[in-house]
Amino acid sequence: DAGVIQSPRHEVTEMGQEVTLRCKPISGHNSLFWYRQTMMRGLELLIYFNNNVPIDDSGMPEDRFSAKMPNASFSTLKIQPSEPRDSAVYFCASSANRGSTDTQYFGPGTRLTVL
Amino acid sequence: KQEVTQIPAALSVPEGENLVLNCSFTDSAIYNLQWFRQDPGKGLTSLLLIQSSQREQTSGRLNASLDKSSGRSTLYIAASQPGDSATYLCAVRPKRKDQAGTALIFGKGTTLSVSS
């Protein structure tokens, strides 16, 4: 089992540039989550999908952020235009969503630095 | 709104000590509570998951308890080792009336340092 795969692992970009983060969930999992981790706010949910459909995007900071899940094995999180305050570690997680016993499995994260 | 708090924020102990990490949450309407470990620059590893109907879970030297009515959980680490040094995160999965699938709400973690 390869686990949750995220790419890139590190991204350094300049303010105003578009950034795309990618995630491949564990095969067979039908829930996918995007979280952001900062020193100030800790780990916070951005958005999650169930069966490729966005269920809760209340954590998406603003219109500069968008997320898609075109199929069960791939999701993207896009920031356009990026700003220095977007610098954080972005985690993707997946779960089988079989009910209350679910465990979420986290990817290694993408460390984003916006200069 | 559900809030999760972890105390202390940081803890330093000598090798061999038993220790307790604390987690509190404001809303008892949860499916479960999980404890995660995060090593510097790494992702999260699930340590223990306690269902809302359970009181505790054990794995090796780790024991997690849950008192849902008081909104508290503890993670007990026995005979600590330098390899236990990491950040420990507590997270609850809140119940929603409309659907079963919900995301986790995390505390900010306790950073543990075990010296040899």
mmCIF file of C-alpha atoms in Angstrom:
data_model
loop_
_atom_site.group_PDB
_atom_site.id
_atom_site.type_symbol
_atom_site.label_atom_id
_atom_site.label_comp_id
_atom_site.label_asym_id
_atom_site.label_seq_id
_atom_site.Cartn_x
_atom_site.Cartn_y
_atom_site.Cartn_z
ATOM 1 C CA ASP A 1 0.000 0.000 0.000
ATOM 2 C CA ALA A 2 1.591 3.242 -1.181
ATOM 3 C CA GLY A 3 -0.379 5.442 1.191
ATOM 4 C CA VAL A 4 -1.573 8.922 0.315
ATOM 5 C CA ILE A 5 0.728 10.522 -2.243
ATOM 6 C CA GLN A 6 1.241 14.262 -2.473
ATOM 7 C CA SER A 7 3.256 16.312 -4.912
ATOM 8 C CA PRO A 8 5.295 18.366 -4.916
ATOM 9 C CA ARG A 9 6.812 17.894 -1.459
ATOM 10 C CA HIS A 10 8.214 21.404 -1.464
ATOM 11 C CA GLU A 11 7.190 24.428 -3.477
ATOM 12 C CA VAL A 12 8.747 27.869 -3.461
ATOM 13 C CA THR A 13 7.070 30.518 -5.551
ATOM 14 C CA GLU A 14 6.733 34.243 -5.821
ATOM 15 C CA MET A 15 3.727 36.252 -4.820
ATOM 16 C CA GLY A 16 1.130 36.393 -7.573
ATOM 17 C CA GLN A 17 2.028 33.062 -9.132
ATOM 18 C CA GLU A 18 -0.373 30.163 -9.496
ATOM 19 C CA VAL A 19 0.319 27.118 -7.335
ATOM 20 C CA THR A 20 -1.163 23.656 -7.855
ATOM 21 C CA LEU A 21 -0.887 20.947 -5.225
ATOM 22 C CA ARG A 22 -1.723 17.357 -6.075
ATOM 23 C CA CYS A 23 -2.982 14.384 -4.125
ATOM 24 C CA LYS A 24 -3.562 10.711 -4.865
ATOM 25 C CA PRO A 25 -5.667 9.048 -2.132
ATOM 26 C CA ILE A 26 -5.393 5.449 -1.038
ATOM 27 C CA SER A 27 -7.099 3.170 -3.529
ATOM 28 C CA GLY A 28 -10.625 2.321 -2.458
ATOM 29 C CA HIS A 29 -11.012 5.331 -0.181
ATOM 30 C CA ASN A 30 -13.947 7.529 -1.084
ATOM 31 C CA SER A 31 -13.380 10.515 1.207
ATOM 32 C CA LEU A 32 -10.584 13.006 0.618
ATOM 33 C CA PHE A 33 -9.605 15.910 2.832
ATOM 34 C CA TRP A 34 -7.337 18.935 2.357
ATOM 35 C CA TYR A 35 -5.887 20.467 5.536
ATOM 36 C CA ARG A 36 -3.501 23.376 6.086
ATOM 37 C CA GLN A 37 -1.039 23.588 8.972
ATOM 38 C CA THR A 38 0.507 26.807 10.263
ATOM 39 C CA MET A 39 2.255 27.638 13.500
ATOM 40 C CA MET A 40 -0.391 30.174 14.437
ATOM 41 C CA ARG A 41 -3.549 28.230 13.631
ATOM 42 C CA GLY A 42 -2.456 24.610 13.741
ATOM 43 C CA LEU A 43 -4.161 22.091 11.440
ATOM 44 C CA GLU A 44 -7.361 23.310 9.819
ATOM 45 C CA LEU A 45 -9.678 21.734 7.282
ATOM 46 C CA LEU A 46 -9.896 23.495 3.956
ATOM 47 C CA ILE A 47 -12.288 21.224 2.075
ATOM 48 C CA TYR A 48 -13.358 17.618 1.879
ATOM 49 C CA PHE A 49 -14.883 15.426 -0.804
ATOM 50 C CA ASN A 50 -17.106 12.378 -0.563
ATOM 51 C CA ASN A 51 -17.327 10.246 -3.707
ATOM 52 C CA ASN A 52 -15.621 13.058 -5.644
ATOM 53 C CA VAL A 53 -18.257 15.609 -4.591
ATOM 54 C CA PRO A 54 -17.273 18.588 -2.382
ATOM 55 C CA ILE A 55 -19.163 18.293 0.905
ATOM 56 C CA ASP A 56 -17.748 21.044 3.088
ATOM 57 C CA ASP A 57 -15.636 23.893 1.726
ATOM 58 C CA SER A 58 -16.255 26.288 4.597
ATOM 59 C CA GLY A 59 -12.558 26.260 5.417
ATOM 60 C CA MET A 60 -11.429 27.553 2.053
ATOM 61 C CA PRO A 61 -10.033 30.983 2.913
ATOM 62 C CA GLU A 62 -11.181 32.927 -0.123
ATOM 63 C CA ASP A 63 -11.809 32.811 -3.832
ATOM 64 C CA ARG A 64 -8.108 32.485 -4.550
ATOM 65 C CA PHE A 65 -8.358 28.875 -3.390
ATOM 66 C CA SER A 66 -10.065 26.182 -5.425
ATOM 67 C CA ALA A 67 -10.099 22.395 -5.235
ATOM 68 C CA LYS A 68 -11.180 19.723 -7.642
ATOM 69 C CA MET A 69 -11.546 15.975 -7.612
ATOM 70 C CA PRO A 70 -12.122 14.865 -11.211
ATOM 71 C CA ASN A 71 -11.984 11.175 -10.312
ATOM 72 C CA ALA A 72 -11.585 8.872 -7.330
ATOM 73 C CA SER A 73 -7.803 8.738 -7.605
ATOM 74 C CA PHE A 74 -6.802 12.374 -7.979
ATOM 75 C CA SER A 75 -7.401 15.779 -6.447
ATOM 76 C CA THR A 76 -5.868 19.220 -6.856
ATOM 77 C CA LEU A 77 -5.741 22.294 -4.681
ATOM 78 C CA LYS A 78 -5.009 25.481 -6.572
ATOM 79 C CA ILE A 79 -4.064 28.902 -5.282
ATOM 80 C CA GLN A 80 -4.255 31.772 -7.745
ATOM 81 C CA PRO A 81 -2.798 34.291 -7.147
ATOM 82 C CA SER A 82 -0.631 33.140 -4.270
ATOM 83 C CA GLU A 83 0.278 35.447 -1.358
ATOM 84 C CA PRO A 84 2.957 35.209 1.359
ATOM 85 C CA ARG A 85 0.294 34.444 3.977
ATOM 86 C CA ASP A 86 -0.495 31.230 2.102
ATOM 87 C CA SER A 87 2.865 29.838 3.194
ATOM 88 C CA ALA A 88 2.083 26.669 5.174
ATOM 89 C CA VAL A 89 2.170 22.899 4.988
ATOM 90 C CA TYR A 90 -0.764 21.480 3.069
ATOM 91 C CA PHE A 91 -1.857 17.958 3.907
ATOM 92 C CA CYS A 92 -4.117 15.644 2.006
ATOM 93 C CA ALA A 93 -5.836 12.762 3.803
ATOM 94 C CA SER A 94 -8.198 9.995 2.753
ATOM 95 C CA SER A 95 -10.541 7.587 4.474
ATOM 96 C CA ALA A 96 -12.838 4.741 3.538
ATOM 97 C CA ASN A 97 -15.848 6.542 5.065
ATOM 98 C CA ARG A 98 -17.467 3.373 6.340
ATOM 99 C CA GLY A 99 -18.926 5.222 9.278
ATOM 100 C CA SER A 100 -17.853 6.319 12.721
ATOM 101 C CA THR A 101 -14.910 3.918 12.866
ATOM 102 C CA ASP A 102 -13.024 5.658 10.081
ATOM 103 C CA THR A 103 -9.377 6.534 10.392
ATOM 104 C CA GLN A 104 -7.972 9.232 8.180
ATOM 105 C CA TYR A 105 -4.630 8.506 6.555
ATOM 106 C CA PHE A 106 -2.436 11.506 5.910
ATOM 107 C CA GLY A 107 0.038 12.171 3.141
ATOM 108 C CA PRO A 108 3.512 13.617 3.840
ATOM 109 C CA GLY A 109 2.373 17.151 3.057
ATOM 110 C CA THR A 110 3.471 19.880 0.666
ATOM 111 C CA ARG A 111 5.494 22.675 2.222
ATOM 112 C CA LEU A 112 4.594 25.869 0.365
ATOM 113 C CA THR A 113 6.652 29.023 0.629
ATOM 114 C CA VAL A 114 5.393 32.155 -1.097
ATOM 115 C CA LEU A 115 7.997 34.915 -1.290
ATOM 116 C CA LYS B 1 -18.413 25.545 17.434
ATOM 117 C CA GLN B 2 -16.182 22.640 18.432
ATOM 118 C CA GLU B 3 -12.808 23.636 19.854
ATOM 119 C CA VAL B 4 -9.973 21.324 20.855
ATOM 120 C CA THR B 5 -7.321 22.376 23.349
ATOM 121 C CA GLN B 6 -4.122 20.581 24.280
ATOM 122 C CA ILE B 7 -2.115 21.203 27.425
ATOM 123 C CA PRO B 8 0.795 21.555 27.840
ATOM 124 C CA ALA B 9 2.051 22.995 24.545
ATOM 125 C CA ALA B 10 5.508 21.564 25.223
ATOM 126 C CA LEU B 11 6.919 18.999 27.613
ATOM 127 C CA SER B 12 10.463 17.855 28.379
ATOM 128 C CA VAL B 13 11.113 14.704 30.390
ATOM 129 C CA PRO B 14 14.054 12.389 31.063
ATOM 130 C CA GLU B 15 14.037 8.928 29.550
ATOM 131 C CA GLY B 16 12.056 6.349 31.492
ATOM 132 C CA GLU B 17 9.417 8.674 32.891
ATOM 133 C CA ASN B 18 5.716 7.988 32.557
ATOM 134 C CA LEU B 19 3.821 10.996 31.250
ATOM 135 C CA VAL B 20 0.328 12.225 30.449
ATOM 136 C CA LEU B 21 -0.776 14.512 27.640
ATOM 137 C CA ASN B 22 -4.111 16.249 27.955
ATOM 138 C CA CYS B 23 -6.782 17.107 25.413
ATOM 139 C CA SER B 24 -10.116 18.829 25.969
ATOM 140 C CA PHE B 25 -12.999 19.523 23.607
ATOM 141 C CA THR B 26 -16.048 21.742 23.953
ATOM 142 C CA ASP B 27 -18.812 19.699 22.287
ATOM 143 C CA SER B 28 -19.463 16.108 23.316
ATOM 144 C CA ALA B 29 -21.290 15.293 20.059
ATOM 145 C CA ILE B 30 -18.457 13.351 18.471
ATOM 146 C CA TYR B 31 -18.053 10.077 16.604
ATOM 147 C CA ASN B 32 -14.561 9.466 17.877
ATOM 148 C CA LEU B 33 -11.313 10.970 19.100
ATOM 149 C CA GLN B 34 -7.896 10.238 17.659
ATOM 150 C CA TRP B 35 -4.362 10.771 18.815
ATOM 151 C CA PHE B 36 -1.734 11.369 16.140
ATOM 152 C CA ARG B 37 2.019 11.657 16.173
ATOM 153 C CA GLN B 38 3.853 14.105 13.939
ATOM 154 C CA ASP B 39 7.625 14.069 13.507
ATOM 155 C CA PRO B 40 9.354 17.272 12.323
ATOM 156 C CA GLY B 41 8.773 17.849 8.620
ATOM 157 C CA LYS B 42 6.620 14.742 8.337
ATOM 158 C CA GLY B 43 2.976 13.837 8.008
ATOM 159 C CA LEU B 44 0.659 12.525 10.700
ATOM 160 C CA THR B 45 0.601 8.966 11.975
ATOM 161 C CA SER B 46 -2.507 7.724 13.754
ATOM 162 C CA LEU B 47 -1.693 6.240 17.154
ATOM 163 C CA LEU B 48 -5.041 5.455 18.731
ATOM 164 C CA LEU B 49 -8.699 5.960 17.855
ATOM 165 C CA ILE B 50 -11.350 5.858 20.577
ATOM 166 C CA GLN B 51 -14.988 5.543 19.612
ATOM 167 C CA SER B 52 -17.430 7.767 21.477
ATOM 168 C CA SER B 53 -18.865 4.708 23.225
ATOM 169 C CA GLN B 54 -15.455 3.549 24.455
ATOM 170 C CA ARG B 55 -13.502 4.614 27.527
ATOM 171 C CA GLU B 56 -9.964 3.749 26.481
ATOM 172 C CA GLN B 57 -7.687 2.166 23.926
ATOM 173 C CA THR B 58 -4.217 0.702 24.374
ATOM 174 C CA SER B 59 -1.355 0.077 22.004
ATOM 175 C CA GLY B 60 1.951 -1.013 23.424
ATOM 176 C CA ARG B 61 3.202 1.652 25.828
ATOM 177 C CA LEU B 62 0.388 3.999 24.874
ATOM 178 C CA ASN B 63 -2.982 4.252 26.565
ATOM 179 C CA ALA B 64 -5.643 6.781 25.609
ATOM 180 C CA SER B 65 -8.740 7.472 27.668
ATOM 181 C CA LEU B 66 -11.918 9.305 26.798
ATOM 182 C CA ASP B 67 -14.458 10.968 29.074
ATOM 183 C CA LYS B 68 -16.969 12.298 26.616
ATOM 184 C CA SER B 69 -19.278 13.848 29.184
ATOM 185 C CA SER B 70 -16.517 16.050 30.553
ATOM 186 C CA GLY B 71 -14.931 16.657 27.159
ATOM 187 C CA ARG B 72 -11.532 15.247 28.060
ATOM 188 C CA SER B 73 -9.018 12.738 26.791
ATOM 189 C CA THR B 74 -5.572 11.781 28.009
ATOM 190 C CA LEU B 75 -2.705 10.037 26.294
ATOM 191 C CA TYR B 76 -0.525 8.106 28.719
ATOM 192 C CA ILE B 77 2.963 7.132 27.606
ATOM 193 C CA ALA B 78 4.729 4.599 29.789
ATOM 194 C CA ALA B 79 8.503 4.381 30.163
ATOM 195 C CA SER B 80 9.219 7.174 27.698
ATOM 196 C CA GLN B 81 12.108 6.838 25.232
ATOM 197 C CA PRO B 82 14.028 9.398 23.143
ATOM 198 C CA GLY B 83 12.283 7.957 20.079
ATOM 199 C CA ASP B 84 8.983 9.192 21.500
ATOM 200 C CA SER B 85 10.094 12.784 20.896
ATOM 201 C CA ALA B 86 7.554 14.287 18.505
ATOM 202 C CA THR B 87 4.433 16.438 18.454
ATOM 203 C CA TYR B 88 1.277 14.684 19.597
ATOM 204 C CA LEU B 89 -2.005 15.908 18.163
ATOM 205 C CA CYS B 90 -5.493 15.219 19.427
ATOM 206 C CA ALA B 91 -8.429 15.392 17.003
ATOM 207 C CA VAL B 92 -12.166 14.871 17.305
ATOM 208 C CA ARG B 93 -14.591 13.881 14.582
ATOM 209 C CA PRO B 94 -17.774 15.857 15.221
ATOM 210 C CA LYS B 95 -21.228 14.497 14.551
ATOM 211 C CA ARG B 96 -23.354 16.191 11.940
ATOM 212 C CA LYS B 97 -27.073 15.749 11.617
ATOM 213 C CA ASP B 98 -27.020 15.808 7.837
ATOM 214 C CA GLN B 99 -24.343 13.267 7.005
ATOM 215 C CA ALA B 100 -21.945 10.777 8.476
ATOM 216 C CA GLY B 101 -18.790 11.957 6.765
ATOM 217 C CA THR B 102 -17.064 14.730 8.654
ATOM 218 C CA ALA B 103 -13.575 16.095 8.887
ATOM 219 C CA LEU B 104 -11.387 16.167 11.970
ATOM 220 C CA ILE B 105 -10.929 19.136 14.271
ATOM 221 C CA PHE B 106 -7.443 19.283 15.704
ATOM 222 C CA GLY B 107 -5.798 20.693 18.778
ATOM 223 C CA LYS B 108 -2.511 22.535 18.302
ATOM 224 C CA GLY B 109 -0.505 19.701 19.767
ATOM 225 C CA THR B 110 1.944 18.977 22.557
ATOM 226 C CA THR B 111 5.605 18.864 21.567
ATOM 227 C CA LEU B 112 7.356 16.192 23.607
ATOM 228 C CA SER B 113 11.088 15.975 24.102
ATOM 229 C CA VAL B 114 12.531 12.915 25.845
ATOM 230 C CA SER B 115 16.193 13.208 26.809
ATOM 231 C CA SER B 116 18.523 10.267 27.236
#
